[in-house]
Each structure stands twice: as structure tokens, then as C-alpha cells.
mmCIF file of C-alpha atoms in Angstrom:
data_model
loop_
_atom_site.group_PDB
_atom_site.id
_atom_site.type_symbol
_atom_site.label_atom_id
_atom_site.label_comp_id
_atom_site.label_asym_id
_atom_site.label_seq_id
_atom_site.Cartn_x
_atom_site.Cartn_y
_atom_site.Cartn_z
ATOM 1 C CA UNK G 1 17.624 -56.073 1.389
ATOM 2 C CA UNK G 2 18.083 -54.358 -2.061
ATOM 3 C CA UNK G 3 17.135 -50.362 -2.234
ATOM 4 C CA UNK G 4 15.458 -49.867 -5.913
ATOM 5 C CA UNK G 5 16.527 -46.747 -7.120
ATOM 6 C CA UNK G 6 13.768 -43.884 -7.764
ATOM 7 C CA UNK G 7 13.720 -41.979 -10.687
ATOM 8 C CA UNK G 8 16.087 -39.240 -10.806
ATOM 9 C CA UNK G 9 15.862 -34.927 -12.110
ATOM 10 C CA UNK G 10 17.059 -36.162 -14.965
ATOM 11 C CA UNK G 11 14.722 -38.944 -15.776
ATOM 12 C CA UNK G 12 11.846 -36.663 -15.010
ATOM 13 C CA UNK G 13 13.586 -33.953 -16.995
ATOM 14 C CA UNK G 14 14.119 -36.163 -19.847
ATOM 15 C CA UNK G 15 10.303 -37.587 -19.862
ATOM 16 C CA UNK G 16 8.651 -33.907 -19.710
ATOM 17 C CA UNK G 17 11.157 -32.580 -22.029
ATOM 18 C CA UNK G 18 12.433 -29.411 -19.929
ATOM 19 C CA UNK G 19 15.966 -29.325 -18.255
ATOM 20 C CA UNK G 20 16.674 -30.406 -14.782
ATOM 21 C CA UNK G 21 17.162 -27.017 -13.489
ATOM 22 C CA UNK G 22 13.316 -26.766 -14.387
ATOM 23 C CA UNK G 23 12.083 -29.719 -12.709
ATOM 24 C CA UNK G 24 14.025 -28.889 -9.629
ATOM 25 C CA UNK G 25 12.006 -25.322 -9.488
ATOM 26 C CA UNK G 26 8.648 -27.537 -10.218
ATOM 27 C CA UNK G 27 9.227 -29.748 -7.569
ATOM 28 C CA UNK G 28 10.235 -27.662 -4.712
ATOM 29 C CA UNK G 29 8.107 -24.589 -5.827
ATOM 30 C CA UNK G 30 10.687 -22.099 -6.598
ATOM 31 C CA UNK G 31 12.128 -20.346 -9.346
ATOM 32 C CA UNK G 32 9.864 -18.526 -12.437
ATOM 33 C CA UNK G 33 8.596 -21.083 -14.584
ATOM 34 C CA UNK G 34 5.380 -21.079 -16.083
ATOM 35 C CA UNK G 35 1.871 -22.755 -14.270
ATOM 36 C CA UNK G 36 1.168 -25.241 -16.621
ATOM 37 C CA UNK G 37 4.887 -26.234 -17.107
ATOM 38 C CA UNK G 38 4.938 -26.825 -13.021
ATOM 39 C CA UNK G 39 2.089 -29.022 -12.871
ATOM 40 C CA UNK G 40 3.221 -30.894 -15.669
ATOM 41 C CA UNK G 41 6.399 -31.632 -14.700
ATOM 42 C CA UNK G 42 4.980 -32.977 -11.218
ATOM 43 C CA UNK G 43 2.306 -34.924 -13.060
ATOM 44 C CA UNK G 44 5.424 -36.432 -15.271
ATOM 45 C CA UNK G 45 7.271 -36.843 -11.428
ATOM 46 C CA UNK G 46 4.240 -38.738 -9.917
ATOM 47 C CA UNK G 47 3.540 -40.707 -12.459
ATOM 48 C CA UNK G 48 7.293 -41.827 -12.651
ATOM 49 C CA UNK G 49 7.147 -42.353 -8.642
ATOM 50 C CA UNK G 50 9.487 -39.712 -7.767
ATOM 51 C CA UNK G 51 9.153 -39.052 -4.108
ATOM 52 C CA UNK G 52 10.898 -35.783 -3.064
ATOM 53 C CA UNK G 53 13.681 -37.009 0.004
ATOM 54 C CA UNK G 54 12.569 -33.787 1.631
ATOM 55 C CA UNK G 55 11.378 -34.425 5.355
ATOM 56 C CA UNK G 56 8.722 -31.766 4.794
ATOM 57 C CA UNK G 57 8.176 -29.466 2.161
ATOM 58 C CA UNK G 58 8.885 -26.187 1.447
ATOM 59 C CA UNK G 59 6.687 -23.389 2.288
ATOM 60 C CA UNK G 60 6.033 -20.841 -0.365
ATOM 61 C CA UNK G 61 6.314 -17.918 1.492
ATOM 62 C CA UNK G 62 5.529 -13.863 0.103
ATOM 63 C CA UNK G 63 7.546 -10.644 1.937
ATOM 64 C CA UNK G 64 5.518 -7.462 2.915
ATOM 65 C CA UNK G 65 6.809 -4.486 4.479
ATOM 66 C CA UNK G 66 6.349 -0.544 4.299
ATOM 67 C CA UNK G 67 9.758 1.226 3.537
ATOM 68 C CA UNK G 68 8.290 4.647 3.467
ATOM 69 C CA UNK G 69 10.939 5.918 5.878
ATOM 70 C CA UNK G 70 14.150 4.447 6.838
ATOM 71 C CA UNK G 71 13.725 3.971 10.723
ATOM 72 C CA UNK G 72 11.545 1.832 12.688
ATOM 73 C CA UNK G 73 7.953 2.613 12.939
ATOM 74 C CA UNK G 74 5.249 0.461 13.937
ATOM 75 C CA UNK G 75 3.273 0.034 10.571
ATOM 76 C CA UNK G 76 0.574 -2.427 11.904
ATOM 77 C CA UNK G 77 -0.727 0.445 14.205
ATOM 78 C CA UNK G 78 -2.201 2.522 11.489
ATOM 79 C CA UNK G 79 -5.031 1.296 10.616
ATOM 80 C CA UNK G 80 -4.436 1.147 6.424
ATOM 81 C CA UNK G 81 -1.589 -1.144 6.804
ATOM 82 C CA UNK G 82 -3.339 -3.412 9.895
ATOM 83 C CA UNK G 83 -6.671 -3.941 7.072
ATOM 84 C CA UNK G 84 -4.122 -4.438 4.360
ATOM 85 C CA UNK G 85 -1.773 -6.762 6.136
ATOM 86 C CA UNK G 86 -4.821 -9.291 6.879
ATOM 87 C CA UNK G 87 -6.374 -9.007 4.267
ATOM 88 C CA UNK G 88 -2.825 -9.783 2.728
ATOM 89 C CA UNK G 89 -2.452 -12.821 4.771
ATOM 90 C CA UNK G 90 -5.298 -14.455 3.766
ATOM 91 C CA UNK G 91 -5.209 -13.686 0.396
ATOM 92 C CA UNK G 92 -1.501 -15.311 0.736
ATOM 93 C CA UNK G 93 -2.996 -18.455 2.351
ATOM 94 C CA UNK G 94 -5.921 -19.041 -0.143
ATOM 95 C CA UNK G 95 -2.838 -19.633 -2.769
ATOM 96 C CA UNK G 96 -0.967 -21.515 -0.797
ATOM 97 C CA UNK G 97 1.757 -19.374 0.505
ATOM 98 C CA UNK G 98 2.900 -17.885 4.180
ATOM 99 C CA UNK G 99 3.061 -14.441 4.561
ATOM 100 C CA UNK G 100 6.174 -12.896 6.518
ATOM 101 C CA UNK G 101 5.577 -9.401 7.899
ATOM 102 C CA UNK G 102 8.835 -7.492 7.604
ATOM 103 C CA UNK G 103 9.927 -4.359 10.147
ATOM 104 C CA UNK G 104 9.936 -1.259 8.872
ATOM 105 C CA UNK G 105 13.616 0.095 9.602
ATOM 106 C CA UNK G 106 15.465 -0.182 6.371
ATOM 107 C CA UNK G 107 18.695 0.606 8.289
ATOM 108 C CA UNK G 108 20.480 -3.164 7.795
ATOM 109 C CA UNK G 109 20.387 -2.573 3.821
ATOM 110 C CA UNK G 110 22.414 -6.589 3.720
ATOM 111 C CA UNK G 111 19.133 -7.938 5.136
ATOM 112 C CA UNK G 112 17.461 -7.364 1.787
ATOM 113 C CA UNK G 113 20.121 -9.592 0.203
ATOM 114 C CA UNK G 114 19.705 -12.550 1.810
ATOM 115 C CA UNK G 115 15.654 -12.383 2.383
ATOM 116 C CA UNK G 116 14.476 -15.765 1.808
ATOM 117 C CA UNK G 117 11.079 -15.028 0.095
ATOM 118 C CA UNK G 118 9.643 -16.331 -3.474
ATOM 119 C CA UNK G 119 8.071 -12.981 -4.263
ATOM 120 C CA UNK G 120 8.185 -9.767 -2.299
ATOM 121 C CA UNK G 121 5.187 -6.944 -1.833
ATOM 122 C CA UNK G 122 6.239 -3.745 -0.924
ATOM 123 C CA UNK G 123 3.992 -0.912 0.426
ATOM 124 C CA UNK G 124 4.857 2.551 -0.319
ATOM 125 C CA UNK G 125 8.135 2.606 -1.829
ATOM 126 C CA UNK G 126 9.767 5.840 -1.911
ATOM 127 C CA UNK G 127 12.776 6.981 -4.316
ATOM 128 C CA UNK G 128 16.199 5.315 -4.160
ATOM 129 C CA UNK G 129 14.170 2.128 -2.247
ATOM 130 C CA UNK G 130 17.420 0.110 -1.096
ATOM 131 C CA UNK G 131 15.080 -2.728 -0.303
ATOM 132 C CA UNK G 132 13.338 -2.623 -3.913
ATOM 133 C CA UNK G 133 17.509 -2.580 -5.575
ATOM 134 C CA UNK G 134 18.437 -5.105 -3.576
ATOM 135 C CA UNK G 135 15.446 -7.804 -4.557
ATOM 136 C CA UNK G 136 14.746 -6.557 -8.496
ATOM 137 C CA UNK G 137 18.917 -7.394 -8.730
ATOM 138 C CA UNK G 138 18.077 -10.416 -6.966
ATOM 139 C CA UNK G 139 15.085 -11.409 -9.652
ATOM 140 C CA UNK G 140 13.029 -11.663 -7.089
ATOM 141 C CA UNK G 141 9.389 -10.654 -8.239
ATOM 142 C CA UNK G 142 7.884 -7.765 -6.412
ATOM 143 C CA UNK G 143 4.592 -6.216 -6.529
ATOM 144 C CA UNK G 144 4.125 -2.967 -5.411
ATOM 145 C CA UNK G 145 1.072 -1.471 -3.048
ATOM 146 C CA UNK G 146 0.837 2.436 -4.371
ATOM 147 C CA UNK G 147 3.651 3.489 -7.404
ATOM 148 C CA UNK G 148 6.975 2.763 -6.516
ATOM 149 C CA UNK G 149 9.423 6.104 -6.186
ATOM 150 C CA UNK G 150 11.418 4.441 -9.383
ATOM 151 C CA UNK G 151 9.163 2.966 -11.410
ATOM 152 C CA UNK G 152 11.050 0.862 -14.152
ATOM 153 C CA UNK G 153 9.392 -0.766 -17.296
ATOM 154 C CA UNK G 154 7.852 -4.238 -16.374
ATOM 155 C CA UNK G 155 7.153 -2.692 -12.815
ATOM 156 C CA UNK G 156 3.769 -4.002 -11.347
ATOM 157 C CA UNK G 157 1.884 -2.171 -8.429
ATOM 158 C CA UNK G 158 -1.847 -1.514 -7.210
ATOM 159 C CA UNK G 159 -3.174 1.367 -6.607
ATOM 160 C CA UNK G 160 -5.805 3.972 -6.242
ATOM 161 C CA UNK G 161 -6.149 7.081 -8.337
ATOM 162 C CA UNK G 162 -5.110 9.909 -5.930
ATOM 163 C CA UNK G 163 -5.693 12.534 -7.882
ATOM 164 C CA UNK G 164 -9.218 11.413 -9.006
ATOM 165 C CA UNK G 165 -9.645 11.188 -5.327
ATOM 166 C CA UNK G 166 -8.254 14.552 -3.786
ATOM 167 C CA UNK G 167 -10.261 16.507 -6.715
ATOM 168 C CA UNK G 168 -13.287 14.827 -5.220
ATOM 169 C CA UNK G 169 -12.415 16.057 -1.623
ATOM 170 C CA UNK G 170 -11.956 19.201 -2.764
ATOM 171 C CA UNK G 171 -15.096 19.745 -4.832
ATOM 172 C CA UNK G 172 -17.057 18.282 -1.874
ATOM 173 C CA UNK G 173 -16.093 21.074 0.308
ATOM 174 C CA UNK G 174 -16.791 23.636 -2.274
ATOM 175 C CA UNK G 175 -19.687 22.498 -2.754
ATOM 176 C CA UNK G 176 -20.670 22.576 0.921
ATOM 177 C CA UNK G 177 -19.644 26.403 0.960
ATOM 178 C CA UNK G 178 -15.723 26.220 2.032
ATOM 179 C CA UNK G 179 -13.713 29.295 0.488
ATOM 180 C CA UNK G 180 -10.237 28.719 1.718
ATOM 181 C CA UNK G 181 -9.406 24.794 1.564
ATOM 182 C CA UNK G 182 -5.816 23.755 2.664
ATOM 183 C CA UNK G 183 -4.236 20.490 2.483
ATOM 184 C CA UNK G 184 -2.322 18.764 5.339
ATOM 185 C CA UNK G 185 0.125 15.991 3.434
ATOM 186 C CA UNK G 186 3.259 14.487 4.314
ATOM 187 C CA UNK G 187 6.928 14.896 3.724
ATOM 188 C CA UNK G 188 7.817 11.870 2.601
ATOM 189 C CA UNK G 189 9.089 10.867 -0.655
ATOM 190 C CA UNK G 190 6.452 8.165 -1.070
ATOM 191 C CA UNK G 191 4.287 8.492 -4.645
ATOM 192 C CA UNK G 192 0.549 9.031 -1.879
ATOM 193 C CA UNK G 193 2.535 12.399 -0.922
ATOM 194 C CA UNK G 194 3.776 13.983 -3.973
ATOM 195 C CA UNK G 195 0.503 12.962 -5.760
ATOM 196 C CA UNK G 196 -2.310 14.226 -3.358
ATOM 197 C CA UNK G 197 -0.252 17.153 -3.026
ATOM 198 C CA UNK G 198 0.228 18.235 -6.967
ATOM 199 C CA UNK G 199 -3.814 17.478 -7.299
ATOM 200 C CA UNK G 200 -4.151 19.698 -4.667
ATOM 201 C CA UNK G 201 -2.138 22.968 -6.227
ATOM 202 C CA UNK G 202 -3.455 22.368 -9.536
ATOM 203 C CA UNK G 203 -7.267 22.566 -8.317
ATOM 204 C CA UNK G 204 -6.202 25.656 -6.234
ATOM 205 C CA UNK G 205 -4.487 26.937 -9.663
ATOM 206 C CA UNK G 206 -7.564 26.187 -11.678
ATOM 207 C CA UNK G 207 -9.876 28.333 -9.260
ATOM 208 C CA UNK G 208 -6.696 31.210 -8.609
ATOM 209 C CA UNK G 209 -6.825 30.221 -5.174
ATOM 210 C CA UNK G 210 -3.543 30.432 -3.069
ATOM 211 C CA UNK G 211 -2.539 26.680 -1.866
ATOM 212 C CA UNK G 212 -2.083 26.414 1.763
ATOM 213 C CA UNK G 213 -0.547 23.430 3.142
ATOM 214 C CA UNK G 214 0.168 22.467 6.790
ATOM 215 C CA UNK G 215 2.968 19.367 7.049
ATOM 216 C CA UNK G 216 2.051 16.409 8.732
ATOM 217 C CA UNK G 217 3.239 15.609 11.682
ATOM 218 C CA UNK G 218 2.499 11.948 13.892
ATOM 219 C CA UNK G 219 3.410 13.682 16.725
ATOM 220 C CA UNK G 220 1.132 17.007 16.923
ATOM 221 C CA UNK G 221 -1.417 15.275 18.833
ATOM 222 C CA UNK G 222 -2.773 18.690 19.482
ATOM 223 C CA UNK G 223 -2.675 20.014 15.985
ATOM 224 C CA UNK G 224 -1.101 23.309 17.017
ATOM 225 C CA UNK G 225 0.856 23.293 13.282
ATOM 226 C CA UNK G 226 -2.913 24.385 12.584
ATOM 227 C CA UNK G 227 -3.154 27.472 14.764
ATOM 228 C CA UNK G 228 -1.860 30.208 12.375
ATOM 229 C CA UNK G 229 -3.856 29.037 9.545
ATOM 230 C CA UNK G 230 -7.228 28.764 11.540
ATOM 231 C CA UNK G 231 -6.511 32.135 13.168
ATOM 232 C CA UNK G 232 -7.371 35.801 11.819
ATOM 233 C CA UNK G 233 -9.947 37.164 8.837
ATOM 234 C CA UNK G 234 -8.396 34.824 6.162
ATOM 235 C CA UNK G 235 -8.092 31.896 8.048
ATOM 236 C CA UNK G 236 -8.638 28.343 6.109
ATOM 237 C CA UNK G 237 -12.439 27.035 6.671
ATOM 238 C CA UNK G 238 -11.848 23.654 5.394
ATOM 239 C CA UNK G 239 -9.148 21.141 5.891
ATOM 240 C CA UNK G 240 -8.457 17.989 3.870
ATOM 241 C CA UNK G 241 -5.967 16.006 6.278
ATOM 242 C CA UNK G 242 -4.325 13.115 3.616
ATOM 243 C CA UNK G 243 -3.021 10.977 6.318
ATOM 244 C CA UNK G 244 -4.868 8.642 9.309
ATOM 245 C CA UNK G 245 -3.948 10.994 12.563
ATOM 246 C CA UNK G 246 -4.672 14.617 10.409
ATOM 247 C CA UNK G 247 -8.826 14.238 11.452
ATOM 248 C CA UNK G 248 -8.296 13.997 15.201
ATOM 249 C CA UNK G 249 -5.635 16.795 15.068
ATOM 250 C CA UNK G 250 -8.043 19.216 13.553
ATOM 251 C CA UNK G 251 -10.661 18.475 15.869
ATOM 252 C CA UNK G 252 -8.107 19.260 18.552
ATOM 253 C CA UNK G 253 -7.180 22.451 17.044
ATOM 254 C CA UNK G 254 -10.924 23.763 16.284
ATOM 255 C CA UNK G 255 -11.744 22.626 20.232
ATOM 256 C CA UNK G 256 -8.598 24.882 21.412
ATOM 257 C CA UNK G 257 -9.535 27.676 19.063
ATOM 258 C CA UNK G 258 -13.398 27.802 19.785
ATOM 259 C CA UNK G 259 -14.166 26.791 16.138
ATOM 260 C CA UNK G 260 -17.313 24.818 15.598
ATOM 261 C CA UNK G 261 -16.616 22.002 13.100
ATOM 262 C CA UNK G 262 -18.551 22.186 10.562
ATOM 263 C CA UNK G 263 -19.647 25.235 10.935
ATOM 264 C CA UNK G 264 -16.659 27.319 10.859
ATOM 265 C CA UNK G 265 -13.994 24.936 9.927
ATOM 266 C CA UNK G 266 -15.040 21.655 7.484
ATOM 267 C CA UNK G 267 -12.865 18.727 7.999
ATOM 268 C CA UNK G 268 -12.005 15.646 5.490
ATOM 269 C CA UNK G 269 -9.713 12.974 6.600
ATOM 270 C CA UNK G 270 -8.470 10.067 4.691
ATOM 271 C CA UNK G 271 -8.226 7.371 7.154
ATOM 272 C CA UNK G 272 -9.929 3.728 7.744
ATOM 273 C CA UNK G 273 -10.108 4.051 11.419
ATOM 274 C CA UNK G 274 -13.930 3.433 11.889
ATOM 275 C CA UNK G 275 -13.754 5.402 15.119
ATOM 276 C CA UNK G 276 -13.729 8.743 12.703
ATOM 277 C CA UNK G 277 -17.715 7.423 12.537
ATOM 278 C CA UNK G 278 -18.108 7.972 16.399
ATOM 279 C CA UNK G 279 -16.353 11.841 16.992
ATOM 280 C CA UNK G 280 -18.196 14.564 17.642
ATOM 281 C CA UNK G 281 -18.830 15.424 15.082
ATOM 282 C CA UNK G 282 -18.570 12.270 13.055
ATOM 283 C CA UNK G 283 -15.554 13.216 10.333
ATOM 284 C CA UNK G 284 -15.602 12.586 6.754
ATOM 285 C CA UNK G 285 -13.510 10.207 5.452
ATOM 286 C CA UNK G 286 -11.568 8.853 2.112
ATOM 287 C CA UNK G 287 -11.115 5.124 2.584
ATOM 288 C CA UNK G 288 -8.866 3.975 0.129
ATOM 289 C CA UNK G 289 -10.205 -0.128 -0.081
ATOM 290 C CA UNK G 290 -7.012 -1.580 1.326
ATOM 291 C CA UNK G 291 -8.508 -4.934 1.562
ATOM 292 C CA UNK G 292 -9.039 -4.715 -2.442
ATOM 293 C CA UNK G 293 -5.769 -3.727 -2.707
ATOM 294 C CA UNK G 294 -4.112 -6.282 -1.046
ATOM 295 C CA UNK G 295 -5.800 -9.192 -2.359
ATOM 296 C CA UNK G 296 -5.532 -7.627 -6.371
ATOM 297 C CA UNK G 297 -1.591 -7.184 -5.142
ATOM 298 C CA UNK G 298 -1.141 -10.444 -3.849
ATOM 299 C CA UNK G 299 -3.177 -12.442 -6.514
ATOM 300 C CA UNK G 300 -0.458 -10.247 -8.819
ATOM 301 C CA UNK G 301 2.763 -11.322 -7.068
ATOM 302 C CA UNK G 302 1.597 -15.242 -6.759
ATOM 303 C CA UNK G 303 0.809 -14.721 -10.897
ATOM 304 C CA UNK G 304 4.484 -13.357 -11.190
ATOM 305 C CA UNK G 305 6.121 -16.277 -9.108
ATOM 306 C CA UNK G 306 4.276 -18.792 -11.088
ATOM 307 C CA UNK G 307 4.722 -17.786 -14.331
ATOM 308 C CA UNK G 308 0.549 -17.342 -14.783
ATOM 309 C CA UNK G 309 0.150 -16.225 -18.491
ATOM 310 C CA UNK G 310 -3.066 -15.118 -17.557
ATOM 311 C CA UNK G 311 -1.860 -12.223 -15.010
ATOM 312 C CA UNK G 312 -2.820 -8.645 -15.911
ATOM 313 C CA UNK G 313 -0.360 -6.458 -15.897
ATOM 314 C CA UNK G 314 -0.030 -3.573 -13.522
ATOM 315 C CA UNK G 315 -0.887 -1.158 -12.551
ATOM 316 C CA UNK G 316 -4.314 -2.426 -11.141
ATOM 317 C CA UNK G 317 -6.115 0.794 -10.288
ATOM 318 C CA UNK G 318 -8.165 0.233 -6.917
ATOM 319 C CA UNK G 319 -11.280 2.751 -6.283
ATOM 320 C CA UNK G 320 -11.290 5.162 -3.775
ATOM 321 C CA UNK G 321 -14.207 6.423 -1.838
ATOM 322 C CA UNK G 322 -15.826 8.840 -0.042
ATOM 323 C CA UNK G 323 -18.356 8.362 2.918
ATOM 324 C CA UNK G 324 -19.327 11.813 3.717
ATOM 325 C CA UNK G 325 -20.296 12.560 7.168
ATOM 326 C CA UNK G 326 -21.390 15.703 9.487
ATOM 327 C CA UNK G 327 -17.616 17.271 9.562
ATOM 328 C CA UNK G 328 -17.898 18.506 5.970
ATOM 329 C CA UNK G 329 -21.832 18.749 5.036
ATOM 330 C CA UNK G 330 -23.126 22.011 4.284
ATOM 331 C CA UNK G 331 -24.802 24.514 6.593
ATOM 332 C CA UNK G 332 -28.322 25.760 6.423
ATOM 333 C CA UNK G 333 -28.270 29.780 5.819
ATOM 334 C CA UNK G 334 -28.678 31.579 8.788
ATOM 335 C CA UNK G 335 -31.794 33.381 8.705
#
């Protein structure tokens, strides 16, 4: 029995007018063309009869990992990045892609060479971002959750406005009567860091205020980096804690130091843990929408993969929030 022959790339190439490079991108969803040139070169395919010799398809898949610090941490734990990442997921799978979850130990810099993704999404990227190098060299399109440490023209990212955000924090506990407000931020080189703290020092510089700040640390359960600034006649009597673990710390510290919270010592935490809602007494919290941010991120990076001419260009700027609870409201006189 006689085989027909199918058409071939280059009959389909010919008929839609593109080259064959083009219609091999179309047809096995890769590559950056544009949306309507894909579908049109598989309506062109179909209606020649071209069947792909494929056993299965390919799966469109997306990348996401933190690469805040280069050794292995378990991301997914903290609650930001556990909202985010489903959120993320589903988002991916509405458009038709997987979504890989990547570790967060950047030590194996080759793996970022050879990553088989269509598009990458990278959370927190700090300077010199060996993982963001080795994909932008690649042309691989990345979108990036909070401003990457190099920003280059043509860059694309999502995020919130930290500085909009801290100011708010910090005229919150004014407001509720705090005097001496420090800020507990991290040491890493990621934009959240460097941004929350500048807001910070140029509120206390507005008011002549002396900036304290107290470094983070995951592993000061206790919060005993605290002690000397909640201790003596100028202590701090407010606290805005910038990362997830910084509100349980401080309510360690004021328990150890015989502070009542808030009525010696007001405490702001920005975290999405909704157990913050159930400690006594229930903290304050900036939540900074990572669901929102996810899906706006990933709706960016599937527009950049598929060429979408309709894709706004970053940076998307995500709302942050405040739900104010009994850790920072003000105190009645005493009378």
C-alpha cells in the first residue's frame, strides 16, 4: 500500500507566507512570534492536513523560582511565596501552560543554561542575578515579581509600591501616638529591602527623627536582636517588622521584657500569614496581594512568549494594603 505524502514546513510556510523556521515555532508552540501569526499559520497547517508526527505534544511550560539568596531555602514555607506560587499555577494553567517550581539554591549557575522553559518568572531578583544573565542571554522572556537588582531597558516586572506602603505604616503609628518607630528589614540585596528601608530614613529625616533599624534575622525566634532597643528611657515604642517572621519575634521580645503590646510597644508586620489575625493581641499587617501579583505577572510572561501586541508593558504596579488590627491602634488617655 502507497503512503501519500503530507504537506511539508515548507508547503505550509509557502501558503501562509512566513519562513519555515516560523511555522516550526507555530506548530510546536515555541519561539517569539506574534498571536495572530501562530494561529494563522496552524489554521493554514489544518487546512492543508498537516498532522504533527509528534506522539504527544509539547507542553508549554513557565519557570518560577526566588533567587533572593544563593543557598537553599525552602521558599514555599513563607507564606507570600506559597499564595503566590498557586495562585501562579493556576494562572499558568488557565493559558495553557505547566508551571515548574524551581529550588532556590542558585549554587549550580550551568543549570540556568540548559533550563528547558518557554518563559521564566523570577521572584525577587537581587543584583548580579546569575540566573536572570544566564536566561536574558538565552532570549528567554522573563517577567519579574518585585524590580529586578539590574533592571535593563525592555525589563518587565510586577510590583507593589513599597514606599507608598512603608509611609503608610509609619503614619499609622504616628497617628496612634508612637514617638520612636524603628524598622526591622533585611540584608539582602533584593529591591523589597533597599526600598522599604530608604522610605523608612527619609520619613525619619522629614520629622528629624533618628532611624533605628534592627536586621532581620529567620532565626531569632525569640527576637532578642530587639532587647537593647526596647530597653531603657528612649527605647523604640513602635516596630514596623518588613518581613513574615518580624511580628511573632516582637511579640516574643515584648512577652520577655514585660511590655504590653500595644500599649507600650505598637507592632506592624508585613506578612500574609492569617494566623497574625489570631495572636494575642491580633497584629497588624501589610499584605502585599500576592495572588494579584502573580496572575498580572504570569498573564505578562504568557503575552511575552506569544508575541501578544496587546501586552502592557511593565512595570504593573500591584496595591498594597493595610488591615489594621489591635497591635498598633491607639490607646485611650489614661485618666
Amino acid at each position: 500500500m502507497c503512503r501519500v505524502p503530507g504537506p511539508t514546513l515548507t508547503d505550509i510556510a509557502r501558503a501562509a507566507e512566513v519562513s519555515t523556521a516560523t511555522v516550526s515555532h507555530a506548530l510546536n508552540g515555541t519561539g517569539r512570534i506574534a498571536g495572530p501569526t501562530r494561529r494563522r499559520v496552524r489554521e493554514v497547517a489544518a487546512g492543508l492536513g498537516y498532522v504533527t508526527r509528534r506522539t504527544a505534544p509539547r507542553t508549554r511550560t513557565l519557570g518560577v523560582a526566588v533567587t533572593t539568596y544563593p543557598r537553599a531555602w525552602d521558599y514555599a514555607e513563607v507564606a507570600y511565596f506559597s499564595r503566590a506560587l498557586t495562585a501562579a499555577t493556576s494562572a499558568a494553567h488557565a493559558r495553557g501552560y505547566a508551571l515548574t517550581t524551581l529550588p532556590a539554591d542558585r549554587a549550580a549557575d550551568d543549570t540556568w543554561h540548559s533550563l528547558a522553559v518557554d518563559g521564566m518568572l523570577i521572584m525577587d531578583s537581587p543584583r548580579g542575578d546569575p540566573m536572570a544573565h544566564a536566561l536574558r542571554a538565552r532570549g528567554i522572556p522573563l517577567v519579574f515579581d518585585g524590580v529586578p537588582g539590574d533592571p535593563r531597558p525592555g525589563d518587565h516586572w510586577v510590583d507593589n509600591d513599597h514606599e507608598a506602603a512603608t509611609r503608610e505604616v509609619l503614619d499609622h503609628l504616628a497617628a496612634s501616638g508612637a514617638r520612636r518607630i524603628a524598622l526591622q528589614s533585611g540584608d539582602g540585596d533584593e529591591h523589597y529591602a533597599r526600598a522599604v528601608t530608604a522610605a523608612y530614613t527619609g520619613w525619619c529625616a522629614r520629622r528629624g527623627a533618628d532611624p533605628l533599624v534592627v536586621p532581620f534575622d529567620v532565626t531569632d525566634g525569640q527576637g532578642r536582636a530587639f532587647d537593647a532597643l526596647l530597653r531603657g528611657p528612649h527605647r523604640a515604642d513602635a516596630v514596623y517588622a518588613a518581613y513574615d517572621p518580624g511580628g511573632r519575634q516582637l511579640l516574643a521580645a515584648a512577652a520577655r521584657l514585660g511590655l504590653r503590646v500595644p500599649g507600650e510597644l505598637r507592632v506592624v508586620c508585613a506578612s500574609e500569614d492569617p494566623g497574625y489575625a489570631a495572636t494575642l493581641p491580633p497584629v497588624t499587617t501589610v499584605t502585599l496581594d500576592p495572588e494579584r501579583t502573580a496572575r498580572a505577572a504570569v498573564g505578562l510572561l504568557v503575552g511575552l512568549i506569544e508575541g501578544d501586541g496587546g501586552t502592557a508593558l511593565g512595570p504593573v504596579v500591584v496595591p498594597a494594603g493595610l488591615l489594621v488590627r489591635d497591635s498598633s491602634r491607639a490607646q485611650p488617655a489614661a485618666g
